Short mmCIF file of C-alpha atoms and ligand atoms in Angstrom, two decimals:
data_model
loop_
_atom_site.label_atom_id
_atom_site.label_comp_id
_atom_site.label_asym_id
_atom_site.label_seq_id
_atom_site.Cartn_x
_atom_site.Cartn_y
_atom_site.Cartn_z
CA UNK A 146 3.71 1.75 -19.66
CA UNK A 147 6.20 3.73 -17.65
CA UNK A 148 8.10 2.95 -14.53
CA UNK A 149 7.52 5.71 -11.98
CA UNK A 150 9.92 7.11 -9.45
CA UNK A 151 9.17 5.82 -5.94
CA UNK A 152 9.25 8.66 -3.42
CA UNK A 153 11.51 7.97 -0.47
CA UNK A 154 11.01 8.55 3.19
CA UNK A 155 11.58 12.14 4.19
CA UNK A 156 9.62 13.55 1.23
CA UNK A 157 6.64 15.45 2.59
CA UNK A 158 4.36 14.00 -0.12
CA UNK A 159 4.27 10.86 2.00
CA UNK A 160 2.75 12.77 4.87
CA UNK A 161 -0.23 14.31 3.04
CA UNK A 162 -3.89 13.21 3.13
CA UNK A 163 -4.82 12.10 -0.37
CA UNK A 164 -7.99 13.34 -2.10
CA UNK A 165 -10.68 10.91 -3.27
CA UNK A 166 -10.99 10.13 -6.96
CA UNK A 167 -14.25 11.66 -8.25
CA UNK A 168 -13.94 10.58 -11.87
CA UNK A 169 -12.01 7.70 -13.42
CA UNK A 170 -10.33 9.46 -16.25
CA UNK A 171 -7.91 7.91 -18.81
CA UNK A 172 -5.20 9.56 -16.76
CA UNK A 173 -6.24 7.57 -13.63
CA UNK A 174 -6.24 4.32 -15.68
CA UNK A 175 -2.78 5.09 -17.00
CA UNK A 176 -1.64 5.83 -13.43
CA UNK A 177 -2.87 2.40 -12.35
CA UNK A 178 -0.99 0.75 -15.30
CA UNK A 179 2.15 2.67 -14.44
CA UNK A 180 1.88 1.81 -10.77
CA UNK A 181 1.62 -1.91 -11.72
CA UNK A 182 4.78 -1.69 -13.86
CA UNK A 183 6.51 0.15 -11.04
CA UNK A 184 5.40 -2.39 -8.34
CA UNK A 185 6.60 -5.31 -10.49
CA UNK A 186 9.94 -3.73 -11.15
CA UNK A 187 10.43 -3.00 -7.47
CA UNK A 188 9.25 -6.55 -6.47
CA UNK A 189 6.85 -5.18 -3.94
CA UNK A 190 3.48 -6.40 -2.70
CA UNK A 191 1.78 -3.00 -2.74
CA UNK A 192 2.08 0.58 -3.83
CA UNK A 193 0.00 3.67 -3.01
CA UNK A 194 -0.35 6.69 -5.30
CA UNK A 195 1.42 9.09 -2.91
CA UNK A 196 4.49 6.86 -3.21
CA UNK A 197 4.67 7.92 -6.89
CA UNK A 198 3.93 11.54 -5.99
CA UNK A 199 0.16 11.49 -6.76
CA UNK A 200 -2.04 12.66 -3.87
CA UNK A 201 -5.07 10.59 -4.80
CA UNK A 202 -6.79 7.74 -2.95
CA UNK A 203 -5.46 4.96 -5.18
CA UNK A 204 -3.48 1.85 -4.24
CA UNK A 205 -2.58 -1.46 -5.70
CA UNK A 206 -1.83 -4.72 -3.89
CA UNK A 207 -0.44 -7.96 -5.33
CA UNK A 208 0.22 -10.62 -2.74
CA UNK A 209 -0.18 -13.60 -5.08
CA UNK A 210 1.63 -13.21 -8.36
CA UNK A 211 -0.87 -12.35 -11.11
CA UNK A 212 -3.59 -11.41 -8.66
CA UNK A 213 -3.32 -7.68 -8.72
CA UNK A 214 -6.03 -5.73 -6.83
CA UNK A 215 -6.60 -2.15 -7.91
CA UNK A 216 -8.27 0.00 -5.26
CA UNK A 217 -9.76 3.41 -5.91
CA UNK A 218 -11.02 5.21 -2.80
CA UNK A 219 -10.57 2.10 -0.54
CA UNK A 220 -11.98 1.97 2.94
CA UNK A 221 -11.61 -0.67 5.61
CA UNK A 222 -15.14 -1.63 6.56
CA UNK A 223 -14.42 -4.33 9.08
CA UNK A 224 -11.47 -5.95 10.72
CA UNK A 225 -10.89 -8.93 12.95
CA UNK A 226 -8.11 -10.45 15.12
CA UNK A 227 -4.48 -9.46 15.27
CA UNK A 228 -1.15 -10.38 13.73
CA UNK A 229 2.32 -9.41 14.61
CA UNK A 230 4.74 -9.44 11.64
CA UNK A 231 7.77 -7.85 10.18
CA UNK A 232 6.90 -5.03 7.78
CA UNK A 233 8.79 -2.80 5.37
CA UNK A 234 7.99 -0.32 2.66
CA UNK A 235 9.31 0.46 -0.85
CA UNK A 236 9.61 4.13 0.22
CA UNK A 237 11.65 3.14 3.33
CA UNK A 238 14.42 0.95 1.91
CA UNK A 239 16.59 -1.06 4.28
CA UNK A 240 14.33 -0.51 7.38
CA UNK A 241 12.01 -3.07 8.83
CA UNK A 242 9.82 -3.04 11.90
CA UNK A 243 7.34 -5.26 13.77
CA UNK A 244 3.72 -4.06 13.51
CA UNK A 245 0.45 -5.23 14.83
CA UNK A 246 -2.22 -5.46 12.18
CA UNK A 247 -5.64 -7.05 12.02
CA UNK A 248 -5.57 -10.72 10.91
CA UNK A 249 -8.52 -10.13 8.62
CA UNK A 250 -9.93 -7.03 6.96
CA UNK A 251 -12.78 -6.32 4.59
CA UNK A 252 -12.21 -3.45 2.20
CA UNK A 253 -14.65 -1.62 0.00
CA UNK A 254 -13.35 0.17 -3.04
CA UNK A 255 -14.06 1.20 -6.61
CA UNK A 256 -12.48 -0.54 -9.56
CA UNK A 257 -11.26 1.08 -12.79
CA UNK A 258 -14.66 0.65 -14.38
CA UNK A 259 -16.28 2.64 -11.62
CA UNK A 260 -17.90 -0.36 -9.95
CA UNK A 261 -17.85 -0.81 -6.17
CA UNK A 262 -16.42 -4.09 -4.93
CA UNK A 263 -15.37 -5.65 -1.63
CA UNK A 264 -12.28 -7.63 -0.98
CA UNK A 265 -11.46 -9.71 2.12
CA UNK A 266 -7.92 -10.27 3.08
CA UNK A 267 -6.30 -12.45 5.61
CA UNK A 268 -2.64 -12.58 6.78
CA UNK A 269 -0.25 -10.89 4.34
CA UNK A 270 -3.10 -9.60 2.24
CA UNK A 271 -4.75 -7.98 5.26
CA UNK A 272 -1.45 -6.38 6.23
CA UNK A 273 -0.78 -5.12 2.69
CA UNK A 274 -4.26 -3.61 2.50
CA UNK A 275 -3.86 -1.79 5.79
CA UNK A 276 -0.35 -0.60 4.89
CA UNK A 277 -1.39 0.85 1.51
CA UNK A 278 -4.58 2.46 2.88
CA UNK A 279 -2.46 4.04 5.68
CA UNK A 280 -0.34 5.65 2.94
CA UNK A 281 -3.41 7.49 1.68
CA UNK A 282 -3.68 9.21 5.09
CA UNK A 283 0.02 10.08 5.31
CA UNK A 284 0.89 7.16 7.63
CA UNK A 285 4.07 5.18 7.29
CA UNK A 286 4.47 1.69 8.79
CA UNK A 287 7.07 2.75 11.31
CA UNK A 288 4.56 5.16 12.89
CA UNK A 289 2.75 2.02 14.02
CA UNK A 290 5.73 -0.25 14.56
CA UNK A 291 6.02 -1.64 18.06
CA UNK A 292 9.76 -2.06 17.42
CA UNK A 293 12.13 -1.44 14.51
CA UNK A 294 14.61 -4.21 13.71
CA UNK A 295 18.28 -3.60 14.37
CA UNK A 296 20.92 -3.73 11.65
CA UNK A 297 22.02 -7.14 12.97
CA UNK A 298 18.55 -8.55 12.94
CA UNK A 299 17.99 -7.32 9.35
CA UNK A 300 21.23 -8.92 8.20
CA UNK A 301 20.09 -12.15 9.93
CA UNK A 302 16.87 -12.03 7.94
CA UNK A 303 18.55 -11.65 4.58
ZN1 ZN B 194 4.60 1.53 2.03
#
């Protein structure tokens, strides 16, 4: 399994609308595997296909170690409540902002076997799901940030 290059902020690939996956080919499965390797190496909680230069509606999320969720054509079907938290992105290193996200979301997606499933997330998982699904529509977290953290605040966090 290969580690893929993570596209950085400023690359127009991050601003494109991704196309749905119509057939789960061996190439799609390999992409999911490589995205997992890449996410682990980067120590992130989520990664979307456009972040590795692939304009397809695919994302992975792993909030609890070992509990990786693979999402093909994910859609948020319901959301509830609100949370205000500090958010960052593997494609936007060194920058953090405060976003408002739903406290709970329910997402419907397809798995690598082609089966539809639903996942409910709360707190960090809800945030990660929203963040990764936004990437599939060319949205970056700072578009939604109510405020970006200053350099001093970031140093205080570390
Ligand atoms: Zn991101």
